[in-house]
GROMACS .gro file of C-alpha atoms in nm:
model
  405
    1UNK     CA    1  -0.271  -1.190 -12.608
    2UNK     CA    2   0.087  -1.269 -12.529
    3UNK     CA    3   0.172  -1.632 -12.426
    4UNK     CA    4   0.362  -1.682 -12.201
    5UNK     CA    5   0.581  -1.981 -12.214
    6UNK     CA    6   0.823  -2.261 -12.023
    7UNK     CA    7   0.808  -2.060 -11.660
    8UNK     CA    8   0.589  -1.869 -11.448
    9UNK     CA    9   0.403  -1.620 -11.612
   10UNK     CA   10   0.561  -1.268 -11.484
   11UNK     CA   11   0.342  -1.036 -11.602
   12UNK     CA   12   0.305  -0.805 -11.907
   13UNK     CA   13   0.628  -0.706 -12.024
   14UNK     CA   14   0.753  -0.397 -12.085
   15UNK     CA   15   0.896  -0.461 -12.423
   16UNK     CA   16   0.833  -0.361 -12.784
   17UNK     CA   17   0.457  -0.517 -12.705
   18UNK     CA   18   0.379  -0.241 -12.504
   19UNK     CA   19   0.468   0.025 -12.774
   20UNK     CA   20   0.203  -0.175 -13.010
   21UNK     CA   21  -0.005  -0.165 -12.800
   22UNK     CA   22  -0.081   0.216 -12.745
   23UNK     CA   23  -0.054   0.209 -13.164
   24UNK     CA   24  -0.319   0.033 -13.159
   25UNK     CA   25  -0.503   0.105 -12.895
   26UNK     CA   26  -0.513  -0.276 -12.744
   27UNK     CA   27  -0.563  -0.406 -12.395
   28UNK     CA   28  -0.292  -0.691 -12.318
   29UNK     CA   29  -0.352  -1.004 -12.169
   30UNK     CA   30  -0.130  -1.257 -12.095
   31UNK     CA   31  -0.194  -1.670 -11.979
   32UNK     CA   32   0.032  -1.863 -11.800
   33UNK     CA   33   0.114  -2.230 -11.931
   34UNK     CA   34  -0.056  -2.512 -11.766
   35UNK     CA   35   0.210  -2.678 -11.530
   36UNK     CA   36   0.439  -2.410 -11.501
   37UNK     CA   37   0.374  -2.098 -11.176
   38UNK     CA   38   0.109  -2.103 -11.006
   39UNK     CA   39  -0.093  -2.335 -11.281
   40UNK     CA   40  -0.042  -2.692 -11.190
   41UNK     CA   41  -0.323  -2.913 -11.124
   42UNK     CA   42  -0.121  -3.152 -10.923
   43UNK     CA   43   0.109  -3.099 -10.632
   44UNK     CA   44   0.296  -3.364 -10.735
   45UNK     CA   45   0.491  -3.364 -11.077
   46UNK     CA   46   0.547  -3.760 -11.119
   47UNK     CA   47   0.559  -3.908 -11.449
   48UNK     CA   48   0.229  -3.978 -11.430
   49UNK     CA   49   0.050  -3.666 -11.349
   50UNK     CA   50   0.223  -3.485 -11.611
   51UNK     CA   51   0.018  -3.687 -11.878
   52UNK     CA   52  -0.175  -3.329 -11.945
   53UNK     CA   53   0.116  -3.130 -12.023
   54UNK     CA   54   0.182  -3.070 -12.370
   55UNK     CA   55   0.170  -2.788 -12.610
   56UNK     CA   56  -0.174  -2.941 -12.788
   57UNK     CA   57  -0.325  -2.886 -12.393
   58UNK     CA   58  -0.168  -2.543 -12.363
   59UNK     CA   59  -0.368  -2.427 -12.741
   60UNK     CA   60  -0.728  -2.520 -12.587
   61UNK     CA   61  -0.645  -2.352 -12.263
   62UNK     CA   62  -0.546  -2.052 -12.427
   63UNK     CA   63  -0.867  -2.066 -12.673
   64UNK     CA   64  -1.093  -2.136 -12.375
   65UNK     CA   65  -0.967  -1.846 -12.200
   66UNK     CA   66  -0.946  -1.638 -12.529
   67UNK     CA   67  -1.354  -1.703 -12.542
   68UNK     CA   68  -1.351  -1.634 -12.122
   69UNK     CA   69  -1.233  -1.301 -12.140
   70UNK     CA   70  -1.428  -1.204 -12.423
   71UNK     CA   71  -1.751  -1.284 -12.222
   72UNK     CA   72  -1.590  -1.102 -11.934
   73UNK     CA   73  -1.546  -0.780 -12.155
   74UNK     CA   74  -1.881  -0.769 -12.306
   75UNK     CA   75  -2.047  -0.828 -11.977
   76UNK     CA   76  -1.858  -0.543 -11.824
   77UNK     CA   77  -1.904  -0.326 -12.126
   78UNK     CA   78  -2.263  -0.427 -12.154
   79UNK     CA   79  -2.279  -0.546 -12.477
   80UNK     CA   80  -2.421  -0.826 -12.670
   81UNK     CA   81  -2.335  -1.156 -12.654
   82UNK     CA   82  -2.208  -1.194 -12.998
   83UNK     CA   83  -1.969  -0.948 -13.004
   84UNK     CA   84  -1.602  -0.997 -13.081
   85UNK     CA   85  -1.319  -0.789 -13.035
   86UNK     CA   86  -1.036  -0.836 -13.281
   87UNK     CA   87  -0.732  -1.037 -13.117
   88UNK     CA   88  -0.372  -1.094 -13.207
   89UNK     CA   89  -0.179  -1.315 -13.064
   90UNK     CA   90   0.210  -1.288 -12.962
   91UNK     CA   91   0.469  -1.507 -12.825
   92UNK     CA   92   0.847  -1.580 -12.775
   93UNK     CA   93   1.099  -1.855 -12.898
   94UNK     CA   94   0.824  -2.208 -12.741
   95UNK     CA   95   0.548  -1.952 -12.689
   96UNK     CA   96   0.649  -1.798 -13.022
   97UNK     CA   97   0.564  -2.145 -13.191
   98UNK     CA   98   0.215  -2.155 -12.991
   99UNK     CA   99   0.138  -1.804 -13.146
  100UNK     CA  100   0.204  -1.952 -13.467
  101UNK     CA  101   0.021  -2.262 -13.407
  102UNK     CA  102  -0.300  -2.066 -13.246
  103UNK     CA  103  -0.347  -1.939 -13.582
  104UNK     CA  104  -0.282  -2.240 -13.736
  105UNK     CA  105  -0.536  -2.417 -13.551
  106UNK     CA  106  -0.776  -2.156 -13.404
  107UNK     CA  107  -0.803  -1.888 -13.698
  108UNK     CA  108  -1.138  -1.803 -13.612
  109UNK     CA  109  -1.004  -1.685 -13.288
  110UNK     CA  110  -0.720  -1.433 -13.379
  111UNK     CA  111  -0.683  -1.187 -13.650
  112UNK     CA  112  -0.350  -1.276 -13.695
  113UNK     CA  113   0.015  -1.409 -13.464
  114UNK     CA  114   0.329  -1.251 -13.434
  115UNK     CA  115   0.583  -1.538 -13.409
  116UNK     CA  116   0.924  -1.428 -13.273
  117UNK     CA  117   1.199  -1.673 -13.292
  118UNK     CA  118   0.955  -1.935 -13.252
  119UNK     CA  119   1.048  -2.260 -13.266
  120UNK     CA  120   0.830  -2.391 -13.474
  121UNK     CA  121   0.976  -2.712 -13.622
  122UNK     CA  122   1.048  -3.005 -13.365
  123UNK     CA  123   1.440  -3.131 -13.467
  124UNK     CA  124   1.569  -3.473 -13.302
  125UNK     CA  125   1.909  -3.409 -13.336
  126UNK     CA  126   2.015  -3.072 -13.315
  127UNK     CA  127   2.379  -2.998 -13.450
  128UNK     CA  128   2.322  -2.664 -13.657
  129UNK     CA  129   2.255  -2.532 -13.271
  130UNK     CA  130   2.622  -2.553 -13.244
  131UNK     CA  131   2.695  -2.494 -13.545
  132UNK     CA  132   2.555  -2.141 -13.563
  133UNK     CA  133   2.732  -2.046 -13.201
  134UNK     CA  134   3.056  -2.088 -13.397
  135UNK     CA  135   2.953  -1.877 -13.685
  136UNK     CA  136   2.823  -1.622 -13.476
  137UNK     CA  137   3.122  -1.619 -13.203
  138UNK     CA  138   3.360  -1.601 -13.511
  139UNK     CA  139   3.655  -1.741 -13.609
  140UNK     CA  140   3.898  -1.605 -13.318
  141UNK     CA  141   3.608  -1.673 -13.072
  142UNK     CA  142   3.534  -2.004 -13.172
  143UNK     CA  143   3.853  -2.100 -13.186
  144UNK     CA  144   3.910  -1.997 -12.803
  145UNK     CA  145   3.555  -2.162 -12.664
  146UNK     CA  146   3.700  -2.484 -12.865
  147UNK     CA  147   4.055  -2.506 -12.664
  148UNK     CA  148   3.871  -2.426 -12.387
  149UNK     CA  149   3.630  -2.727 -12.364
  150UNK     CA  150   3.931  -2.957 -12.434
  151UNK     CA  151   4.112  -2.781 -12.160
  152UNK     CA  152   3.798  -2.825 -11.940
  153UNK     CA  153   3.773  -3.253 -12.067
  154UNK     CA  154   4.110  -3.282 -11.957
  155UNK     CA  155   4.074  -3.106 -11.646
  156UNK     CA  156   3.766  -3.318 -11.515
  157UNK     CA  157   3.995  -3.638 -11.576
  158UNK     CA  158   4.276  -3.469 -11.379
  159UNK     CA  159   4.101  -3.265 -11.066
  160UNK     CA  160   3.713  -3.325 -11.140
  161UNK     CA  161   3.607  -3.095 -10.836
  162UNK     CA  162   3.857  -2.799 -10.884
  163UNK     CA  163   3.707  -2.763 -11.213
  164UNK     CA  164   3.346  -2.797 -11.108
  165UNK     CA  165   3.424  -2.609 -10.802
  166UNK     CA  166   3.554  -2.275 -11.060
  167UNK     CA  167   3.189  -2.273 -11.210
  168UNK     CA  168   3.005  -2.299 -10.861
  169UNK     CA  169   2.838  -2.697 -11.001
  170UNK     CA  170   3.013  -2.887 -10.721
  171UNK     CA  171   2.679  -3.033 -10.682
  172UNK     CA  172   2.719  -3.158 -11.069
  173UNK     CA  173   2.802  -3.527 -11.021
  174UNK     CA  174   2.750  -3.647 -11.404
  175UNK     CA  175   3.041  -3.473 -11.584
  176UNK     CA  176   2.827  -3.486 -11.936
  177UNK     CA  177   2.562  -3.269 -11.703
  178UNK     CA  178   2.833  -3.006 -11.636
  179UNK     CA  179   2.983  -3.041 -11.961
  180UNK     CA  180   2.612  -2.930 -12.070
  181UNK     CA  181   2.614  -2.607 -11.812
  182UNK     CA  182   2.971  -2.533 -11.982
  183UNK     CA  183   2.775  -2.531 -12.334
  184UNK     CA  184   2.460  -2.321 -12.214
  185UNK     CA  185   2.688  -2.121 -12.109
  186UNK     CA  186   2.880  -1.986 -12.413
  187UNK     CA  187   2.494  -1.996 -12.596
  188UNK     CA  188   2.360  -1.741 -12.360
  189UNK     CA  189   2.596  -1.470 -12.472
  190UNK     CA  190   2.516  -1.520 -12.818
  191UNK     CA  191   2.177  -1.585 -12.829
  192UNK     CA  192   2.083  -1.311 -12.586
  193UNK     CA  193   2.312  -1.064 -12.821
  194UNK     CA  194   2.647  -1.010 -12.593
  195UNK     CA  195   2.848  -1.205 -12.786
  196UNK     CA  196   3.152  -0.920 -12.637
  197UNK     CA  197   3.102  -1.016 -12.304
  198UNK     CA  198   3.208  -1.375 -12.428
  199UNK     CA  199   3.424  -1.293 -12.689
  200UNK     CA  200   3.656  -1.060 -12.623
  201UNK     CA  201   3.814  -1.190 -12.296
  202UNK     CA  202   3.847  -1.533 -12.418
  203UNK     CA  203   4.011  -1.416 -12.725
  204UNK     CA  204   4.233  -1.201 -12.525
  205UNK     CA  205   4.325  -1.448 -12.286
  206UNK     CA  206   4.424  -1.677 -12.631
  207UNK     CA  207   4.612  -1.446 -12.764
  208UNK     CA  208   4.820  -1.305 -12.426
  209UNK     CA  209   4.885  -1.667 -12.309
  210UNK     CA  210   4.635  -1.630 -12.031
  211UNK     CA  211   4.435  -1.892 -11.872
  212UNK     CA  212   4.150  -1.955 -12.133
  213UNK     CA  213   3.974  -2.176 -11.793
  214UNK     CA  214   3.945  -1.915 -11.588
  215UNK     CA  215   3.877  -1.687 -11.846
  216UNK     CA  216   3.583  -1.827 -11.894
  217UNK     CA  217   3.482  -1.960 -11.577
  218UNK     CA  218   3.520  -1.547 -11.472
  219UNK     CA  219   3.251  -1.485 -11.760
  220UNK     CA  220   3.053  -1.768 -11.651
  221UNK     CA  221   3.071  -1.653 -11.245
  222UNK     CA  222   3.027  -1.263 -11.325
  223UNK     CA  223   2.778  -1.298 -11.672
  224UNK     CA  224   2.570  -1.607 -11.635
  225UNK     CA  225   2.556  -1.599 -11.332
  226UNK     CA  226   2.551  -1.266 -11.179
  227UNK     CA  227   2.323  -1.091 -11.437
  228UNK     CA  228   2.160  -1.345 -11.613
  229UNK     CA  229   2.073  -1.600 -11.255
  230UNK     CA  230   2.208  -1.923 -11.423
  231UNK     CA  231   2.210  -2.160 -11.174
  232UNK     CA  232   2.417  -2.484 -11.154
  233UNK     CA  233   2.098  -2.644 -11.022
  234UNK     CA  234   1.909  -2.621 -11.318
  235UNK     CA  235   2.148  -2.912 -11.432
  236UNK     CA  236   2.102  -3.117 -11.081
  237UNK     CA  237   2.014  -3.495 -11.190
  238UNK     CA  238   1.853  -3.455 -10.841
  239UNK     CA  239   1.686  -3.143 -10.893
  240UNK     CA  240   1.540  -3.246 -11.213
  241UNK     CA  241   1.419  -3.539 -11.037
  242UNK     CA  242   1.231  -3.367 -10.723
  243UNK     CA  243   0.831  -3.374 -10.835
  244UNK     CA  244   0.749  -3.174 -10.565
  245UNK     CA  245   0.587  -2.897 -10.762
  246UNK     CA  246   0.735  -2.536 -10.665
  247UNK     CA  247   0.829  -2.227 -10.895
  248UNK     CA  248   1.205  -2.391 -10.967
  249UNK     CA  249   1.031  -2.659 -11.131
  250UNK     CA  250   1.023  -2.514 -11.466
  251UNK     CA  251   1.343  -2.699 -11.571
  252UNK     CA  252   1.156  -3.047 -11.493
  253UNK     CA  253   0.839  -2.947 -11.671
  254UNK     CA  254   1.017  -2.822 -11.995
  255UNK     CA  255   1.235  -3.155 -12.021
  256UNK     CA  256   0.937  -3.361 -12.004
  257UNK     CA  257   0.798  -3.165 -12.259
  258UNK     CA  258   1.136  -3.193 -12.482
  259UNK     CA  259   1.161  -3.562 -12.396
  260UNK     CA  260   0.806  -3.667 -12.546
  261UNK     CA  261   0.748  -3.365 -12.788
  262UNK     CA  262   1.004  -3.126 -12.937
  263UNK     CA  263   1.348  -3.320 -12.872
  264UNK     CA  264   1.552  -3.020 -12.977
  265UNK     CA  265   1.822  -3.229 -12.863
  266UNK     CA  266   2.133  -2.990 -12.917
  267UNK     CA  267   2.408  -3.240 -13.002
  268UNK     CA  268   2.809  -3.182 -13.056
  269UNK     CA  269   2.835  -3.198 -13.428
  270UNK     CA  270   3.065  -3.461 -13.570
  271UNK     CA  271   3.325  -3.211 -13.698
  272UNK     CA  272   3.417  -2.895 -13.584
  273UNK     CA  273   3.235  -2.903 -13.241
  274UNK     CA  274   3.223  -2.665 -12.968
  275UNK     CA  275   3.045  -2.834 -12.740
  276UNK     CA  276   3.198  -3.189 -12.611
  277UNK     CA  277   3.077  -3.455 -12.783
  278UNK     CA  278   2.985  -3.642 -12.491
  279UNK     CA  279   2.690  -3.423 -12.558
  280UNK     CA  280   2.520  -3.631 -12.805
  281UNK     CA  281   2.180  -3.816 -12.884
  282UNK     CA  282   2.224  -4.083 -12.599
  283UNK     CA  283   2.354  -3.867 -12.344
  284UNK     CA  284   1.919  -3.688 -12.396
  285UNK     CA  285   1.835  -4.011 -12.464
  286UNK     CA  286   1.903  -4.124 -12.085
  287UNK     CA  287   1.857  -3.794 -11.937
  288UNK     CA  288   1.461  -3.866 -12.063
  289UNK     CA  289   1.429  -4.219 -11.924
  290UNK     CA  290   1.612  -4.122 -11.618
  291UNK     CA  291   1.411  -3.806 -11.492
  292UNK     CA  292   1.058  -4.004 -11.634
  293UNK     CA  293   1.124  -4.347 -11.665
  294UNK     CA  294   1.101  -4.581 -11.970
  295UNK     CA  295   0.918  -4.521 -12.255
  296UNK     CA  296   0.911  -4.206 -12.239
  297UNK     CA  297   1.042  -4.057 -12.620
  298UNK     CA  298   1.030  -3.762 -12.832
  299UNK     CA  299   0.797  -3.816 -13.080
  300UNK     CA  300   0.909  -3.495 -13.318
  301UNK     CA  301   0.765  -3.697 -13.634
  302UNK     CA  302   0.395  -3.664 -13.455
  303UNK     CA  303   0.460  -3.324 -13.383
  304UNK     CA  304   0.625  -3.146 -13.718
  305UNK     CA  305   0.320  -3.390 -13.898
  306UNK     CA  306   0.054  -3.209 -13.617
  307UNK     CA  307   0.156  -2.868 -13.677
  308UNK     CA  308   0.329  -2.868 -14.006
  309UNK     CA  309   0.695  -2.776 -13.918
  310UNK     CA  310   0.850  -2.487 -14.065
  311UNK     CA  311   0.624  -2.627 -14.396
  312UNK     CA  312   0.305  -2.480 -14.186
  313UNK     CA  313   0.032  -2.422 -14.358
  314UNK     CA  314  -0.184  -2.141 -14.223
  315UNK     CA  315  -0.206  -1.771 -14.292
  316UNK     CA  316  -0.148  -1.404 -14.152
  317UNK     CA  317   0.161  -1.529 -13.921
  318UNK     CA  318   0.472  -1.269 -13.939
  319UNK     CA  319   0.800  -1.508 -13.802
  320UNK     CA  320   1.073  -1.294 -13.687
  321UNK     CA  321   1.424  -1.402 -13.617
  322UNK     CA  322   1.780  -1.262 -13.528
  323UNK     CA  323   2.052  -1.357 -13.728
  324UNK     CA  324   2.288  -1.471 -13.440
  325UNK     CA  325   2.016  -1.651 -13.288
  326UNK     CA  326   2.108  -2.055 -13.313
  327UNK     CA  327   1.725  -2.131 -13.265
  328UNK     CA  328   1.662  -1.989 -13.562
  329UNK     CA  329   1.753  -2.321 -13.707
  330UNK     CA  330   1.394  -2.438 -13.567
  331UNK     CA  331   1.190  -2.197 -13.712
  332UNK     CA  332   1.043  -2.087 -14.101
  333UNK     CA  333   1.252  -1.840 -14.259
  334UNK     CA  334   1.141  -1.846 -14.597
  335UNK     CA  335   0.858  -1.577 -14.627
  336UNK     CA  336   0.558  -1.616 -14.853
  337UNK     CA  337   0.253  -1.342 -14.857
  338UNK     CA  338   0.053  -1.463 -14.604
  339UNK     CA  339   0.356  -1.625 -14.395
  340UNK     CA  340   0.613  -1.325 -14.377
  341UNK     CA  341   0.955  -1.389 -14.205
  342UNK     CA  342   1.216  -1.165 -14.168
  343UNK     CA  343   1.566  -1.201 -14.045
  344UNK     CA  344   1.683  -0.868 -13.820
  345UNK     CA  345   2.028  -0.868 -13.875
  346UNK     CA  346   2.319  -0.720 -13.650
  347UNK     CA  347   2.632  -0.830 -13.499
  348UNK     CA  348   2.362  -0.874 -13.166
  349UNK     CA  349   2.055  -0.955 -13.281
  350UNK     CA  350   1.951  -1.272 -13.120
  351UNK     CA  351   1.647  -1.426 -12.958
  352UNK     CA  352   1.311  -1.225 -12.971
  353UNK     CA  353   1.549  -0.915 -13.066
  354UNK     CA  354   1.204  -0.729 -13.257
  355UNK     CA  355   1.009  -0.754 -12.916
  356UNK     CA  356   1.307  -0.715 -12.693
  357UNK     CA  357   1.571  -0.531 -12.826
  358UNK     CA  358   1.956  -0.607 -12.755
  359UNK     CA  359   2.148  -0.706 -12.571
  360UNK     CA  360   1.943  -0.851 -12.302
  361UNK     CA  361   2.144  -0.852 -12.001
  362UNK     CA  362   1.879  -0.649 -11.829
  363UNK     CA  363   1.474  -0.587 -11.935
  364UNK     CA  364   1.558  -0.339 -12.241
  365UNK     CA  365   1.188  -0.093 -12.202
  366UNK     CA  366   1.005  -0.077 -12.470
  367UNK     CA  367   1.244  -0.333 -12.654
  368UNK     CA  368   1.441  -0.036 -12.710
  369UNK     CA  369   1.667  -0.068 -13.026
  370UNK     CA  370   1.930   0.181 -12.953
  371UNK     CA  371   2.200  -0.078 -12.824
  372UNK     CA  372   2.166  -0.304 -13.122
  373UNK     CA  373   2.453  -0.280 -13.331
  374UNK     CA  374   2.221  -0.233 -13.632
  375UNK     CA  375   1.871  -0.002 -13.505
  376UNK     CA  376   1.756   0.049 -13.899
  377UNK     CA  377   1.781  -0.316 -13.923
  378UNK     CA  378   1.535  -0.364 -13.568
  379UNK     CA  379   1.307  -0.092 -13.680
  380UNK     CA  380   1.325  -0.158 -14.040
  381UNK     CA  381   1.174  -0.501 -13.910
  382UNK     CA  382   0.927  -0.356 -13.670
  383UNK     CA  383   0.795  -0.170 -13.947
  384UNK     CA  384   0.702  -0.451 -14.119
  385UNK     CA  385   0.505  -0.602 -13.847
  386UNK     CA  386   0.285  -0.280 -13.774
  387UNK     CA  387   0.210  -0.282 -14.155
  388UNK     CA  388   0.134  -0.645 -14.130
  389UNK     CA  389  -0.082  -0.598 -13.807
  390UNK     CA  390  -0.267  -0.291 -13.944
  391UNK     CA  391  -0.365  -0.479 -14.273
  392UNK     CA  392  -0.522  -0.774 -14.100
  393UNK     CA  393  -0.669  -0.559 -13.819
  394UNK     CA  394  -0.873  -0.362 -14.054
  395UNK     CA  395  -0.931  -0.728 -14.244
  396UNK     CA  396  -1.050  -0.848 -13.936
  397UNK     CA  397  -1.317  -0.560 -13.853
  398UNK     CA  398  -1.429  -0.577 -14.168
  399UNK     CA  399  -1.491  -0.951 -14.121
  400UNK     CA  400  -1.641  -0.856 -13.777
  401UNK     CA  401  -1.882  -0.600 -13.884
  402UNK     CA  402  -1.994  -0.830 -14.172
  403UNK     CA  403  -2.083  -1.107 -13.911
  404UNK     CA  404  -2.331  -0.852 -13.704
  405UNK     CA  405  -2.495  -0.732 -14.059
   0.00000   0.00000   0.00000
């Protein structure tokens, strides 16, 4: 089973999945989230119909359908009732956490999750986010994306639609909200491992007196942009606020779902900062009541005490996670027995790196390691988890055949 997450569900991809699953000989399945695609029960996404939408929701659906499909196979396959194939479950950065938290609260269902980069442990404020884009950028780099955003502050105060008008978010009419684009921006290199195509004209343009603004808003226009499809809309107060369901509405579902669940706020730390600190806790706070009115809050203590945080207590999850990933920061990286986690660790490795490979400008097939600056480290990883999926596997058919006897 691989879950799919905050968006329409795409297919099966092509990634590192697909290379376990001729190992194993596995069919692949794959649900989309309620809400998001083609799976919303209402046409209209007011506050009020979106009451159903949470990741607690999104477990039962997928361990209704889970029990579904098995029906439909042994029907098909003319078999018995009773019998049960053995299922693992898989998932990516949110869906990565709803692998984890399958297994955590559907055991009987799975014979084990694979959890990459999930995010596991709800935060309300959200600085080490920030934090880690400066470690991984590195010391030139960070120093660059830092003169840049006060070059950018200033520039708002002084000709606020020249500036918006270089990162194609005229339509941004809340500075803070561009200010946000400018931050998602600079994470996208990093935690999608091309920290180069970030770094190294920004550092150049630093060092040759060049114009660090359009340095970046270059990277931003040709990288963000032009390969990966960011969109200036996604940070539209008015877009965000249209509840007419359609496939762009992903970025309204997944705030509601951050405003009353996860937070993950990603605030400007108090020293050091990247990001503008007009990014902070009350700038989310009013983005939530805003979009879905008042009373609508994160409540992250509920969650982490529902599912257990990165303290989770449940068995036969692997948690995978790249090193330059900031998200990281949200998910359990000590490893125990029955809870392994591994860090993959290159210069690139960033989000889902063991399932997708780097850098991820493009679909990498098969999660193909070769353009990671470190493949041992990828496949040294990978390992692990076919070792770790074997063992419970055969663990699992054991259990399976014991039930029939």
């Amino acid at each position: 089973m691989m879950i799919c997450g905050e968006g329409p569900c795409s297919g099966i991809p092509n990634n590192y999945i697909s290379v376990l699953a001729k190992k194993f000989d596995a069919g692949i399945v794959s649900l989309e989230h309620r809400y998001y695609g083609k799976s919303s029960p209402f046409k209209s996404l007011a506050t009020q119909n979106l009451k159903y939408l949470s990741s607690k929701q999104a477990l039962f659906d997928l361990a209704v359908f889970r029990q579904y499909y098995q029906d439909y196979l042994n029907v098909k396959f003319n078999r018995s009732s009773n019998v049960e194939n053995p299922w693992f479950f898989f998932g990516v950065s949110y869906s990565g956490a709803l692998s984890a938290w399958f297994r955590l609260k559907f055991p009987h269902l799975t014979c084990g999750s694979l959890a990459s980069s999930a995010v596991v442990r709800a935060v309300y404020e959200f600085p080490e986010f920030d934090q880690q884009i400066g470690e991984s950028a590195g010391p030139e780099c960070k120093a660059a994306l830092q003169e840049t955003n006060k070059l950018l502050e200033l520039g708002l105060k002084v000709n606020n639609r020249a500036v918006k008008a270089l990162f194609n978010a005229t339509e941004l009419d809340v500075d803070a909200d561009f200010l946000y684009l400018i931050a998602d921006a600079e994470v996208m290199a990093i935690q999608y491992g091309n920290p180069d195509k970030l770094c190294v004209p920004l550092v150049e343009a630093q060092k040759n007196g060049g114009d660090l603004v359009e340095a970046y808003a270059k990277y931003v226009r040709d990288f963000c942009m032009g390969v990966f499809g960011l969109s200036s809309k996604t940070y539209s107060r008015k877009h965000l606020l249209d509840t007419v369901g359609t496939p762009e509405s992903a970025d309204r579902l997944w705030w509601f779902q951050v405003c009353t669940e996860v937070a993950y706020f990603q605030v400007a730390p108090a020293n050091d900062s990247i990001r503008s600190h007009q990014i902070n806790t009350e700038y989310h706070l009013d983005l939530c009541k805003r979009l879905f009115g008042k009373g609508v809050y994160p409540e992250v203590d509920a969650t982490n005490l529902y599912y257990g945080g990165d303290k989770i207590a449940a068995t036969k999850i692997i948690f995978t996670n790249g090193s330059q990933d900031p998200w990281r920061h949200a998910s359990k990286q000590t490893s125990s027995p029955e809870l392994p986690s591994y860090i993959v660790t290159c210069h690139n490795c960033g989000h889902g790196s063991d399932l997708r490979g780097c850098p991820q400008s493009a679909m990498v097939i098969e999660g193909d390691s070769e353009n990671c600056s470190s493949p041992d480290a990828v496949n040294k990883v990978r390992q692990h988890i076919v070792e770790h999926i074997d063992l419970w596997l055969s663990e699992c058919r054991g259990e399976i055949r014991s039930c029939r006897d």
